[in-house]
Coordinates of C-alpha atoms in Angstrom, one line a residue:
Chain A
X1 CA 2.4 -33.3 -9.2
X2 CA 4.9 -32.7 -5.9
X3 CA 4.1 -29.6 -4.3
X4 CA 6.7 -28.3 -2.0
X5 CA 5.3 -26.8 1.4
X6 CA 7.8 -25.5 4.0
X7 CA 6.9 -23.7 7.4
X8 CA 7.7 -19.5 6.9
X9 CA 10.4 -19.9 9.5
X10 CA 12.6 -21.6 7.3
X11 CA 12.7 -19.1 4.6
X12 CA 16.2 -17.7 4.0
X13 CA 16.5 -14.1 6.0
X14 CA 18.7 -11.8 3.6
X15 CA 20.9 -10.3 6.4
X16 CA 20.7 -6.4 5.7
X17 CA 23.0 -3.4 7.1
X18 CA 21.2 -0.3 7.0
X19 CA 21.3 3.1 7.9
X20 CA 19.0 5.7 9.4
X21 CA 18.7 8.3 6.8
X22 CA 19.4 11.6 8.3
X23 CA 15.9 13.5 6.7
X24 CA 14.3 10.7 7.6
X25 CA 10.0 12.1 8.8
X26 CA 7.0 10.3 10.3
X27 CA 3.4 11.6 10.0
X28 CA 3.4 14.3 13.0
X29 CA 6.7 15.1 12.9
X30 CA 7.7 18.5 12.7
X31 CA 9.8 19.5 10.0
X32 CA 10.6 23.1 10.7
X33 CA 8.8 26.0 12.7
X34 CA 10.8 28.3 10.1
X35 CA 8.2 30.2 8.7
X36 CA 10.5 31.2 5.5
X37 CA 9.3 27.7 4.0
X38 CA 6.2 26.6 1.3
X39 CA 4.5 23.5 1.8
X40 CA 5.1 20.8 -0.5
X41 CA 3.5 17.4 -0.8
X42 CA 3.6 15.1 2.0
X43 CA 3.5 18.2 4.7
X44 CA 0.9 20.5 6.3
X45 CA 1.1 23.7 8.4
X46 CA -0.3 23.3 12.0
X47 CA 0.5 26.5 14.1
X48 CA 3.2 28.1 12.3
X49 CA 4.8 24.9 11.7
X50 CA 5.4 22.3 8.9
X51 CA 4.6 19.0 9.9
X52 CA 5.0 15.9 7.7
X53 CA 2.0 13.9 6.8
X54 CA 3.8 10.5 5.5
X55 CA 6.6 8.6 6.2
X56 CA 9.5 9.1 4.1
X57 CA 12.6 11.5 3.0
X58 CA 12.4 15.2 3.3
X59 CA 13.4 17.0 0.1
X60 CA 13.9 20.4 -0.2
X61 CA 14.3 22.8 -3.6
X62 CA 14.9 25.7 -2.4
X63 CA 12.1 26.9 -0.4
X64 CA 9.7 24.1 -1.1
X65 CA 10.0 21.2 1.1
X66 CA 8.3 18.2 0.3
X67 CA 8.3 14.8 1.7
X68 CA 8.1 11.8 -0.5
X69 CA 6.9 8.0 0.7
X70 CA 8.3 5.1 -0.2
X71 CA 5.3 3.4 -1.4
X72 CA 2.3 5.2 -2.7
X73 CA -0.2 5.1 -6.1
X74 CA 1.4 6.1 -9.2
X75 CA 1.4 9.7 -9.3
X76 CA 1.4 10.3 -13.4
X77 CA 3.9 12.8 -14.9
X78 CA 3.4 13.9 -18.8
X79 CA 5.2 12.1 -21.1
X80 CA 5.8 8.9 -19.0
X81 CA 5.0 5.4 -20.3
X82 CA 2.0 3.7 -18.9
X83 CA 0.5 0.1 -19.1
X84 CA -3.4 0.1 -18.0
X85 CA -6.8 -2.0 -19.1
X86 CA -9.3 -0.7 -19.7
X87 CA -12.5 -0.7 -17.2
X88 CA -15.0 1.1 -19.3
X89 CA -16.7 2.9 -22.5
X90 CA -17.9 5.9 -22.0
X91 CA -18.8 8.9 -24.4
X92 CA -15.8 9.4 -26.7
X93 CA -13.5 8.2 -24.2
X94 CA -12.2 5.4 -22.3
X95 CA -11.5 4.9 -19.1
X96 CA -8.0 2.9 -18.0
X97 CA -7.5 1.7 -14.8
X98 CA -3.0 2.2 -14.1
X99 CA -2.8 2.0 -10.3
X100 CA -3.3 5.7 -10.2
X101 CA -5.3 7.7 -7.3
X102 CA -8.4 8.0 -9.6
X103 CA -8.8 6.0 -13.8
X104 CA -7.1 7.3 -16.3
X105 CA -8.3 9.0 -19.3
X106 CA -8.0 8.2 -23.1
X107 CA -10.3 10.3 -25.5
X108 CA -10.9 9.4 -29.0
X109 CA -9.7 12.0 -30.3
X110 CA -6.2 10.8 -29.1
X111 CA -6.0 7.6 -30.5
X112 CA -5.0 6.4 -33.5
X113 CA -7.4 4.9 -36.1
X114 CA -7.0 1.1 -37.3
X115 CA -4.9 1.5 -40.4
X116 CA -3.7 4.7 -39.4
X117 CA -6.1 6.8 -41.2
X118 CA -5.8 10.4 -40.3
X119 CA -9.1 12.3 -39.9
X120 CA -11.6 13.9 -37.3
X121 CA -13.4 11.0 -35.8
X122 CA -17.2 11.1 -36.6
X123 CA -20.3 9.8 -35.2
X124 CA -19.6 6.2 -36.8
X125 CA -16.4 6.2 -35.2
X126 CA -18.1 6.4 -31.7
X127 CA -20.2 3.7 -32.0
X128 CA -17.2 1.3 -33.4
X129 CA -15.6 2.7 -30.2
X130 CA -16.3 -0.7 -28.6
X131 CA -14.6 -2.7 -31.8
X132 CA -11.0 -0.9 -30.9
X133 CA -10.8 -1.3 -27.2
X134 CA -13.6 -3.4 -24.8
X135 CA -13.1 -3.7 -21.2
X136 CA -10.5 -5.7 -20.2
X137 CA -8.4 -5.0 -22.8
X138 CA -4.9 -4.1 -22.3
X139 CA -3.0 -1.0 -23.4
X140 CA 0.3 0.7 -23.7
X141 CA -0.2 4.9 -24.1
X142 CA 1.9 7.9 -22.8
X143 CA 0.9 10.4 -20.7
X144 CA -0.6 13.7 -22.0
X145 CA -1.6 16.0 -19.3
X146 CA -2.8 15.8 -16.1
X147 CA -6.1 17.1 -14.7
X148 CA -6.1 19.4 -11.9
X149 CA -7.8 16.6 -9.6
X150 CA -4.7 14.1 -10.4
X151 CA -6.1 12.0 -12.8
X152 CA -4.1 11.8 -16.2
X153 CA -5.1 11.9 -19.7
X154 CA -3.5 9.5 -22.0
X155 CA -2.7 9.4 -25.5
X156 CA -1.7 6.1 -27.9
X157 CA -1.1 8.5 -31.1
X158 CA 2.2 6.7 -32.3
X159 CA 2.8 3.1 -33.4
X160 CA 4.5 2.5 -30.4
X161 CA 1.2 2.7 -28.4
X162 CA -2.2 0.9 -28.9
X163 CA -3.5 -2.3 -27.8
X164 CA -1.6 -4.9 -26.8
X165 CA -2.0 -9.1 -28.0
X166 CA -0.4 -12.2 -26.3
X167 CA 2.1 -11.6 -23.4
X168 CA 1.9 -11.5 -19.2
X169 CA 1.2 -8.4 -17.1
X170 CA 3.6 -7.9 -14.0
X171 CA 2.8 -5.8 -11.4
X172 CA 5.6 -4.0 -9.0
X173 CA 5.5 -0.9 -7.1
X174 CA 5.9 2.6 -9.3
X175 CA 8.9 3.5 -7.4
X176 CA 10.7 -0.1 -8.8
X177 CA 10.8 1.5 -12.0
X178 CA 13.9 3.3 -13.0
X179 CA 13.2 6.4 -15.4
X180 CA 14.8 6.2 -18.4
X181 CA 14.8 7.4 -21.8
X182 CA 13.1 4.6 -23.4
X183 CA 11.2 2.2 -22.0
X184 CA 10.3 -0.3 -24.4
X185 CA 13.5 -2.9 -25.1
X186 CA 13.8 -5.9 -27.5
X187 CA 15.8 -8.3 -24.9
X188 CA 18.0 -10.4 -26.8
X189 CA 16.7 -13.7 -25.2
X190 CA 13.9 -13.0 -27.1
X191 CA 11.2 -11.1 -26.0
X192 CA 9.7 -7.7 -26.2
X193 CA 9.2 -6.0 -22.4
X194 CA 7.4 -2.8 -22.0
X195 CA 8.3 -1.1 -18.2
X196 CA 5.7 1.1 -17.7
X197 CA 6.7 4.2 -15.6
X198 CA 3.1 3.3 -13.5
X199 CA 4.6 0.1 -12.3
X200 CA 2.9 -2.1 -14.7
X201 CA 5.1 -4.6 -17.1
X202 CA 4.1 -6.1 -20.1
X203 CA 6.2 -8.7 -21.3
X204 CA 5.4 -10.6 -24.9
X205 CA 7.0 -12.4 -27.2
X206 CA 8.9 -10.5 -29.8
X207 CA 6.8 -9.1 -33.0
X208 CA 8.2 -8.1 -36.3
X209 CA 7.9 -4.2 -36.5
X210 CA 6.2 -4.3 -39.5
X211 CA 3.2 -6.2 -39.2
X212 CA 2.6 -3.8 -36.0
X213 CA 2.6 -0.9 -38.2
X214 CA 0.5 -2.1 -40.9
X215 CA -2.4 -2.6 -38.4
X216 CA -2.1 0.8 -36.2
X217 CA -1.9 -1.2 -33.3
X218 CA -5.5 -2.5 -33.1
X219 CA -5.2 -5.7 -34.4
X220 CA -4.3 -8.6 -31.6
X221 CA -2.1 -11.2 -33.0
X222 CA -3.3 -14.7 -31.8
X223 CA -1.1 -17.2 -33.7
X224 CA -0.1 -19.7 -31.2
X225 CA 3.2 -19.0 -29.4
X226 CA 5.9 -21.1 -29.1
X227 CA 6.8 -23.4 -25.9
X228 CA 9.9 -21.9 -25.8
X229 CA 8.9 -18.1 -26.2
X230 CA 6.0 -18.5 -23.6
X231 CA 9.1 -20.4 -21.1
X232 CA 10.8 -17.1 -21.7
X233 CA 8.3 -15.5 -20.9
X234 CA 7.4 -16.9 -17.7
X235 CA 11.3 -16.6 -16.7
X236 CA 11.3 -13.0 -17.3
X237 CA 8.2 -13.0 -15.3
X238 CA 9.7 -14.6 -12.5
X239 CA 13.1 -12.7 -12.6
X240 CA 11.5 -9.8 -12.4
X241 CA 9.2 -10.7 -9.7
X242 CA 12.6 -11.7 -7.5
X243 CA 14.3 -8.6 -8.2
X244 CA 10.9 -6.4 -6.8
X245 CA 11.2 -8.9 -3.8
X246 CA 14.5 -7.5 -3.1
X247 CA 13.8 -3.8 -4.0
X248 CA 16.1 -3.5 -7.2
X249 CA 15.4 -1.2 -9.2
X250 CA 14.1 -2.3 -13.0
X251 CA 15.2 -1.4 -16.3
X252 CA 16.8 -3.2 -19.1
X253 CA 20.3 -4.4 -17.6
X254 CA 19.3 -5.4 -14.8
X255 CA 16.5 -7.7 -16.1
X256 CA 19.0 -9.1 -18.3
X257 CA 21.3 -9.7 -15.6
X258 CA 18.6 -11.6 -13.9
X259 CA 17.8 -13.4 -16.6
X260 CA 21.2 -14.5 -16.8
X261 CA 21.4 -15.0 -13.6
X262 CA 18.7 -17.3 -13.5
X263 CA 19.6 -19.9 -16.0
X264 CA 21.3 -22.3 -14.1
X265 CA 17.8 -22.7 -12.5
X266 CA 14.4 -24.2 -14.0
X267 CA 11.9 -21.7 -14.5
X268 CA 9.8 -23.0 -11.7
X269 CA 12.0 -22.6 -9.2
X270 CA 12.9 -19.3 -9.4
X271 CA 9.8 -18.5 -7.2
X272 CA 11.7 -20.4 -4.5
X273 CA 12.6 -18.2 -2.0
X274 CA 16.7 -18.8 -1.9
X275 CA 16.5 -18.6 -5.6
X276 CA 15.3 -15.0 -5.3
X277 CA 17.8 -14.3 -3.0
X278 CA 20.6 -15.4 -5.1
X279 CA 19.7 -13.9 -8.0
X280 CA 19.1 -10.8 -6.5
X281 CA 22.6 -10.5 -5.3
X282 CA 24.2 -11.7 -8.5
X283 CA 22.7 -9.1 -10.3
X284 CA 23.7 -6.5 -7.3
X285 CA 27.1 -7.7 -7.3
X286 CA 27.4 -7.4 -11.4
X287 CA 25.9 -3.8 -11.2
X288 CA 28.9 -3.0 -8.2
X289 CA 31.3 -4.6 -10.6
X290 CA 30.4 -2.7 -13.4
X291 CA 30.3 0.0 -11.0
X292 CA 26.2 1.3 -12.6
Chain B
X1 CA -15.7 -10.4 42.3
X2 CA -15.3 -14.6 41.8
X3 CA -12.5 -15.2 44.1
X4 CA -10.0 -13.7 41.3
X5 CA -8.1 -10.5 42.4
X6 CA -7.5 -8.1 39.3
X7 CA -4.7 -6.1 41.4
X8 CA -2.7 -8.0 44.2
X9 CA -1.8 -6.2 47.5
X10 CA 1.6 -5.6 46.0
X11 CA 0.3 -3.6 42.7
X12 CA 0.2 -7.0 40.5
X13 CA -2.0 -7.7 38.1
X14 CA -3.4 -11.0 37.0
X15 CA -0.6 -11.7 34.2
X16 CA 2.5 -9.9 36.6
X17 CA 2.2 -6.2 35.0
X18 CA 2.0 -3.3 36.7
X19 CA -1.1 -1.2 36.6
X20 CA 0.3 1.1 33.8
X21 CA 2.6 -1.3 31.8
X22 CA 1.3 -2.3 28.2
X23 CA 1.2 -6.1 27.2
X24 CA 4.3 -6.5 24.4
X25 CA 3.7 -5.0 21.5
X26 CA 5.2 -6.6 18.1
X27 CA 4.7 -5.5 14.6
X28 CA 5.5 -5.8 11.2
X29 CA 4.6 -3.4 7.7
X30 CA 3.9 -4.8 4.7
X31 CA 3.2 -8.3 5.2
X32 CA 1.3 -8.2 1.9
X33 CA 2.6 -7.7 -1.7
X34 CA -0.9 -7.4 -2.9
X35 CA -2.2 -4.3 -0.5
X36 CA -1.4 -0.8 -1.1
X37 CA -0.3 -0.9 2.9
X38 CA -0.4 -3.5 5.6
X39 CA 0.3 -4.3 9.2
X40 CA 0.4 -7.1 11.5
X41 CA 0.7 -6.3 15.1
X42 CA 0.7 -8.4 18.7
X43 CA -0.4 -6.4 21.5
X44 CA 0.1 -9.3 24.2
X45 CA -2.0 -12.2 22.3
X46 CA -4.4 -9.9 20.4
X47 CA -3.2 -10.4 16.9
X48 CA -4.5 -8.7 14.7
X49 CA -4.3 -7.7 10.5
X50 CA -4.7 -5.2 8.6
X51 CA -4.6 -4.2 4.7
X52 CA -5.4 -0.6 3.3
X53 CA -6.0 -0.2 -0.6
X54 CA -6.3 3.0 -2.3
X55 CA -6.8 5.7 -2.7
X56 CA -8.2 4.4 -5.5
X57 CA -11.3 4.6 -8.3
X58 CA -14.6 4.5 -6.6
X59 CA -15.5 0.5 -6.4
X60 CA -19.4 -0.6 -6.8
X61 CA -22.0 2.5 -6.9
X62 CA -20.1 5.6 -8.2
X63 CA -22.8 7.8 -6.5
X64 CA -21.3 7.4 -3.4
X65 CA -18.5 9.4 -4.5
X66 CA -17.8 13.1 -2.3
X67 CA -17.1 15.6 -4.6
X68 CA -14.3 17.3 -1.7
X69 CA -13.4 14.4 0.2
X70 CA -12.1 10.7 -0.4
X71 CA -14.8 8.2 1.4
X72 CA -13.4 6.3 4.2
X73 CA -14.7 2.3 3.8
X74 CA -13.5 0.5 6.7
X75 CA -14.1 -3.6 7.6
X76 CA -13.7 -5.4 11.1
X77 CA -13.9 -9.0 11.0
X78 CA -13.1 -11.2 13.6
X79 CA -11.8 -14.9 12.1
X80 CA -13.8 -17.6 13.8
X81 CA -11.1 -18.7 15.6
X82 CA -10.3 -16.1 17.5
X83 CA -12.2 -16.4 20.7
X84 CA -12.6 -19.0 23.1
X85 CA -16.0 -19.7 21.5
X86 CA -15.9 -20.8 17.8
X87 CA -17.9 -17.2 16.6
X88 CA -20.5 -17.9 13.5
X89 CA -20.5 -15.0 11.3
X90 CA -16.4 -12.9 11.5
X91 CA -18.3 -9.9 9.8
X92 CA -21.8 -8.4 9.6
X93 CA -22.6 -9.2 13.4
X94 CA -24.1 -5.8 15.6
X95 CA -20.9 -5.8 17.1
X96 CA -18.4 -5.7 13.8
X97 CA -20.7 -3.3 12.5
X98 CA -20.1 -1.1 15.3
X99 CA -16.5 -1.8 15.1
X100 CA -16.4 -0.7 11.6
X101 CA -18.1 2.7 12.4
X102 CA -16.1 3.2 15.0
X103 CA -13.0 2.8 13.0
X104 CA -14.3 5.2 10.0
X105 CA -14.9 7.8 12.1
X106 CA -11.6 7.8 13.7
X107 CA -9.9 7.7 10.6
X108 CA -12.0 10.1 9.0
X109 CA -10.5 12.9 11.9
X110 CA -6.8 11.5 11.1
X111 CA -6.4 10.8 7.4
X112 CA -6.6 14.0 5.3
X113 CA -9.6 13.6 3.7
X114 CA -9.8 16.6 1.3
X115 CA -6.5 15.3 -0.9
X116 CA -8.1 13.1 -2.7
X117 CA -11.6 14.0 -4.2
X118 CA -13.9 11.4 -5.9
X119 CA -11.4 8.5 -4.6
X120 CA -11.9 5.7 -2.0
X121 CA -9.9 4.1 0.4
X122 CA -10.7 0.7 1.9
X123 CA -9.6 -0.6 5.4
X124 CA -9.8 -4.1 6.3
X125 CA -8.9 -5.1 9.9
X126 CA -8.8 -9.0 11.1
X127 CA -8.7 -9.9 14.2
X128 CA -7.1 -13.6 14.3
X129 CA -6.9 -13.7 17.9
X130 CA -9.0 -11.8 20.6
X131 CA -7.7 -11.2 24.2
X132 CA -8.8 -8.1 25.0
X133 CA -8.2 -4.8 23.6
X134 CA -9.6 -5.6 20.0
X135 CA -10.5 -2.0 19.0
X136 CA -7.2 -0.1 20.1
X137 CA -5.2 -2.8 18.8
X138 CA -7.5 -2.6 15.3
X139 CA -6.4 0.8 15.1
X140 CA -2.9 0.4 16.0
X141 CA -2.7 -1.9 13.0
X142 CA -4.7 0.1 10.6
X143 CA -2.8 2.9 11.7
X144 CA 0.9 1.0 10.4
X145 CA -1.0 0.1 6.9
X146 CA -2.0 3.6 6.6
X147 CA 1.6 4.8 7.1
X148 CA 2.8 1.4 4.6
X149 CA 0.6 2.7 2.0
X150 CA 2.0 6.3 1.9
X151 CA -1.3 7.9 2.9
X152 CA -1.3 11.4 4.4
X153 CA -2.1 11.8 8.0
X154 CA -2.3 14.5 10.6
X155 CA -0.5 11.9 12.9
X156 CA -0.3 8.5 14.2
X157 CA -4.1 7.7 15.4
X158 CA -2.1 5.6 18.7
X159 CA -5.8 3.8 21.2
X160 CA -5.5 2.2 24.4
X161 CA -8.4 0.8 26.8
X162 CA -8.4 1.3 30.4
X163 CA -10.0 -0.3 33.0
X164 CA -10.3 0.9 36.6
X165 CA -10.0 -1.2 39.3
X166 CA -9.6 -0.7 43.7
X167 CA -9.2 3.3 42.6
X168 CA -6.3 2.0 40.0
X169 CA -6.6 2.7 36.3
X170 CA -4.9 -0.1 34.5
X171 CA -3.8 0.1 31.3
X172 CA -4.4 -2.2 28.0
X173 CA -6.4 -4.8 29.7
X174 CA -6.4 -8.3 28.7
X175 CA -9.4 -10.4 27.8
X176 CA -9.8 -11.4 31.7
X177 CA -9.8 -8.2 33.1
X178 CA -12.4 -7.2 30.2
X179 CA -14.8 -9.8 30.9
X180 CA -14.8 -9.7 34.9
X181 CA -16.7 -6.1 34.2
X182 CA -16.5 -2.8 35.9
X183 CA -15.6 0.2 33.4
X184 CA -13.8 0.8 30.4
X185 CA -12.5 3.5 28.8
X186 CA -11.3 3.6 25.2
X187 CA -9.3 6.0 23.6
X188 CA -7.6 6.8 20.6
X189 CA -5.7 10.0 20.2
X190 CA -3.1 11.6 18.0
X191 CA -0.4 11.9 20.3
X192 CA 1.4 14.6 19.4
X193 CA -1.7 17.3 19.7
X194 CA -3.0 14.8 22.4
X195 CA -6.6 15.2 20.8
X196 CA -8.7 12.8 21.3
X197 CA -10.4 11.2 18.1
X198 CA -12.4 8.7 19.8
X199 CA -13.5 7.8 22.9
X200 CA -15.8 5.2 24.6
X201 CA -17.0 4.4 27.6
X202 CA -18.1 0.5 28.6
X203 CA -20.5 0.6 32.0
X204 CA -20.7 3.1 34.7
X205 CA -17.7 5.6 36.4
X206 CA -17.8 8.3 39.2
X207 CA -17.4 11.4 37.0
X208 CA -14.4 12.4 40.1
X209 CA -12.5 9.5 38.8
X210 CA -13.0 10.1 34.8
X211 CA -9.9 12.9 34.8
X212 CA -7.6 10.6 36.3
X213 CA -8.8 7.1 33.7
X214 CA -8.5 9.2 31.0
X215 CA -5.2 11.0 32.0
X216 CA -3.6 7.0 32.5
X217 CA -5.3 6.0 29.2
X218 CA -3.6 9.2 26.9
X219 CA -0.4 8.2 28.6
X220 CA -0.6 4.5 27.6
X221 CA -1.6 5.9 23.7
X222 CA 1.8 7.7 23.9
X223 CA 3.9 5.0 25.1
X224 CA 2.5 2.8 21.9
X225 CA 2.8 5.8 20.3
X226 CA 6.4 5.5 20.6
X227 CA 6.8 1.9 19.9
X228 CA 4.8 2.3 16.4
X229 CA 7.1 5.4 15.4
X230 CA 10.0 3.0 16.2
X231 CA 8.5 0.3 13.9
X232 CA 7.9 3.0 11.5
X233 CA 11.3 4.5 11.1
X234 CA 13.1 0.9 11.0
X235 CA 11.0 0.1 8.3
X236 CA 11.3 3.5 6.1
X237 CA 14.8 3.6 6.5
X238 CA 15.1 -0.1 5.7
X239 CA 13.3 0.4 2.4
X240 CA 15.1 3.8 1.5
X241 CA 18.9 2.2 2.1
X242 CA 17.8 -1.1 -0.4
X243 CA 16.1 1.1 -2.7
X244 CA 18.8 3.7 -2.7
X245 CA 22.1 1.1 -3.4
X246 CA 20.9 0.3 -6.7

């Protein structure tokens, strides 16, 4: 097999204008010693004055100023799409692991039941606990509430929700992830793509509705995929791995753009620096275009 | 002291600096995709890396856990190449293991602990080459990758070591300078409040001269003080302009 090996110095340098943001805070910086202000996250009061504790933006509502970094954890909100595995059994609950500040929670008693049986869940059910979901297992779920120490209890009580089978985990920073009203899509190359608001992707081949609903999303379906699904796949993978290299921001067009995008090139080579680059900038210059 | 002269008759030093110039100082943030935050930084030819994850789940024995604070795990290795002597072991000698407490406890005064209870956050410095200066230029780096990562601190944690020589203080010394003895002072600050996290002391210095060390050394903190915040702000704004055109 040829393996291509070139020196870092030769990698393609995307030439980049920018601008200094006017609100723009380090840690240390004083924000204001205007005593008329509360303290929002990302600041702390030292002598009468509020001081920023991260790099970032300051944002103001009103009276509350906050400042907000451009990289951090996943910091949950309640209704928000999440991908996680799970990292242990524990007493009528599991824990999730979704690149949250501490693991997630998902009780029993907010999951559905294989089959979609509705009931309290009994004794018997807490021993089978193991049977639904082991460790390692991947999962989509929502967000239900958050605790009061910042970790987040989930729920997977629709058919949406539940386990999830065959397909390829992504992982981009939270703040990649454009919010929108739905956030699992059918792309019409065929496959199914779940952008989960905690920066976790899950992208599989596409599934008939049906036989989903039928099993209450337990079940795993491990029929053998085929070569041209998983390729898909792996392309999606790797488009959306070029647009986090170049900050886009992800949702549905603009992983279809990429994928368009990236057609003229084998699926290999998308991972090749210049490639990235390109296709980044197709896909910027098609949003400008379309003026999104 | 071996036929070399630290400071020359005309205020040189060995490598043409001035008594209180810093070597060149060079960094980049987020050199990793993987890491939460990360640095790279050149202070003259001490390179050094660093990678911060978390605050995150705690990892191995939950019991270690503080109800009110997030625990502070910090790593210094030193790759075997980095000195002039292939080194055996680049973690887990006495002296990393001093290094590594040394760095918790400064970031424990910087980062604000009580945020985030029942969580961890790991540090993990390299040093890939050594020419002096390894612990300010540790926490210089871990100091970017705390910023990278988004995690809240009082300020910059800025350290610079000091060495006094013919009544001079002289200001980041190099790996020569280090090894030819007399005393070292090490500081790291937050330069804003100009408190002084930590501070360390290498051989013996007439307590009528430790004002006037210590007064060079917190200067040299705030000049890379300002260097880092430069770094900083070209990188946030950077990242906020690429984000921000969607």
């Amino acid at each position: 097999m040829a393996v291509e090996i070139r020196l870092t110095c030769e990698k393609p340098r995307e030439e980049f204008q920018f601008e200094r943001p006017k609100h723009l805070v380090t840690p240390g910086d004083i924000i204001t010693s205007d005593t008329g202000f509360m303290r929002g996250h990302g600041t702390y009061v030292e002598e009468e004055n509020l001081v920023a504790s991260v790099a970032g933006i300051v944002e103001r509502v009103n009276k509350l100023v906050s400042v907000r970094p451009l990289k951090t954890r996943y910091n949950g909100e309640i209704g928000d799409v999440v991908v996680g595995r799970i990292t242990e059994v524990q007493q009528r609950r599991w824990k999730v692991e979704t690149n949250s500040r501490l693991d997630s929670v998902l009780l029993l008693s907010s999951v559905n039941l294989p089959g979609g049986e509705l009931r309290r869940k009994t004794a018997e059910d807490e021993l089978a606990m193991r049977k639904y979901l082991a460790e390692g297992d991947p999962i989509s779920a929502e967000v239900q509430s958050v605790f009061s120490d910042g970790s987040l209890s989930l729920h997977t009580r629709s058919l949406k929700y539940g386990k999830l089978s065959q397909g390829t985990l992504v992982l981009v920073s939270p703040s990649l992830i454009k919010r929108r009203k739905t956030h699992f899509h059918n792309l019409p190359c065929g496959a199914r793509i779940i952008l989960g608001n905690n920066g976790y992707i899950w992208i599989s081949p596409t599934v008939d509705e049906d036989v989903n609903e039928s099993t209450g999303g337990f079940i795993q379906n491990l029929e053998l995929v085929p070569l041209t699904d998983r390729e898909t796949v792996a392309r999606l993978r790797n488009c959306i791995l070029a647009l986090a290299r170049h900050r886009l921001l992800l949702y549905d067009t603009t992983i279809l753009y990429s994928y368009e995008a990236s057609l003229r090139h084998q699926c290999k080579d998308i991972m090749k620096p210049e490639v990235m680059l390109e296709i980044s900038q197709l896909v910027r210059q098609r949003l400008e275009i379309e003026g999104l | 002291m071996a036929g070399l002269e630290l400071l020359s008759d005309q205020g040189f030093r060995l490598d043409g600096r001035r008594p209180h110039e810093l070597r060149k100082i060079e960094c980049r943030m987020g050199v990793f995709a993987q890491a939460d935050g990360s640095a790279y930084i050149e202070q003259g030819n001490t390179k050094v890396l660093a990678a911060v994850y978390g605050p995150h789940e705690m990892r191995g024995s939950k019991s270690r856990g503080l109800h009110h604070k997030v625990l502070i795990n910090c790593q210094y290795s030193m790759a075997t190449f980095s000195t002039g002597e292939r080194k055996r072991r680049p973690r887990g000698d006495r002296k990393s293991q001093e290094m590594t407490l040394h760095l918790k406890q400064t970031f424990e005064a910087a980062i604000m602990t009580q945020l985030y209870p029942r969580s961890q956050i790991d540090i993990f410095v390299e040093v890939l080459q050594a020419d002096g200066g390894n612990y300010s230029t540790c926490v210089n780096a871990a100091t970017l990758a705390l910023v990278d990562a988004g995690i809240p601190l009082k300020d910059y944690v800025c350290a610079c070591t000091t060495g006094f020589v013919n009544d001079t203080p002289m200001v980041d010394i190099s790996f020569v300078e280090e090894s030819l003895g007399g005393p070292q002072l090490t500081v790291a600050v937050l330069p804003k409040s100009e408190q002084i996290v930590l501070l360390e002391m290498a051989s013996r210095l007439h307590v009528d001269y430790l004002n006037k060390v210590l007064k060079t050394a917190v200067k040299g903190c705030k000049d890379v003080y300002v260097i880092l915040d430069e770094v900083v702000r070209n990188h946030v704004a950077q990242i906020a302009s690429s984000v921000g055109s969607e």
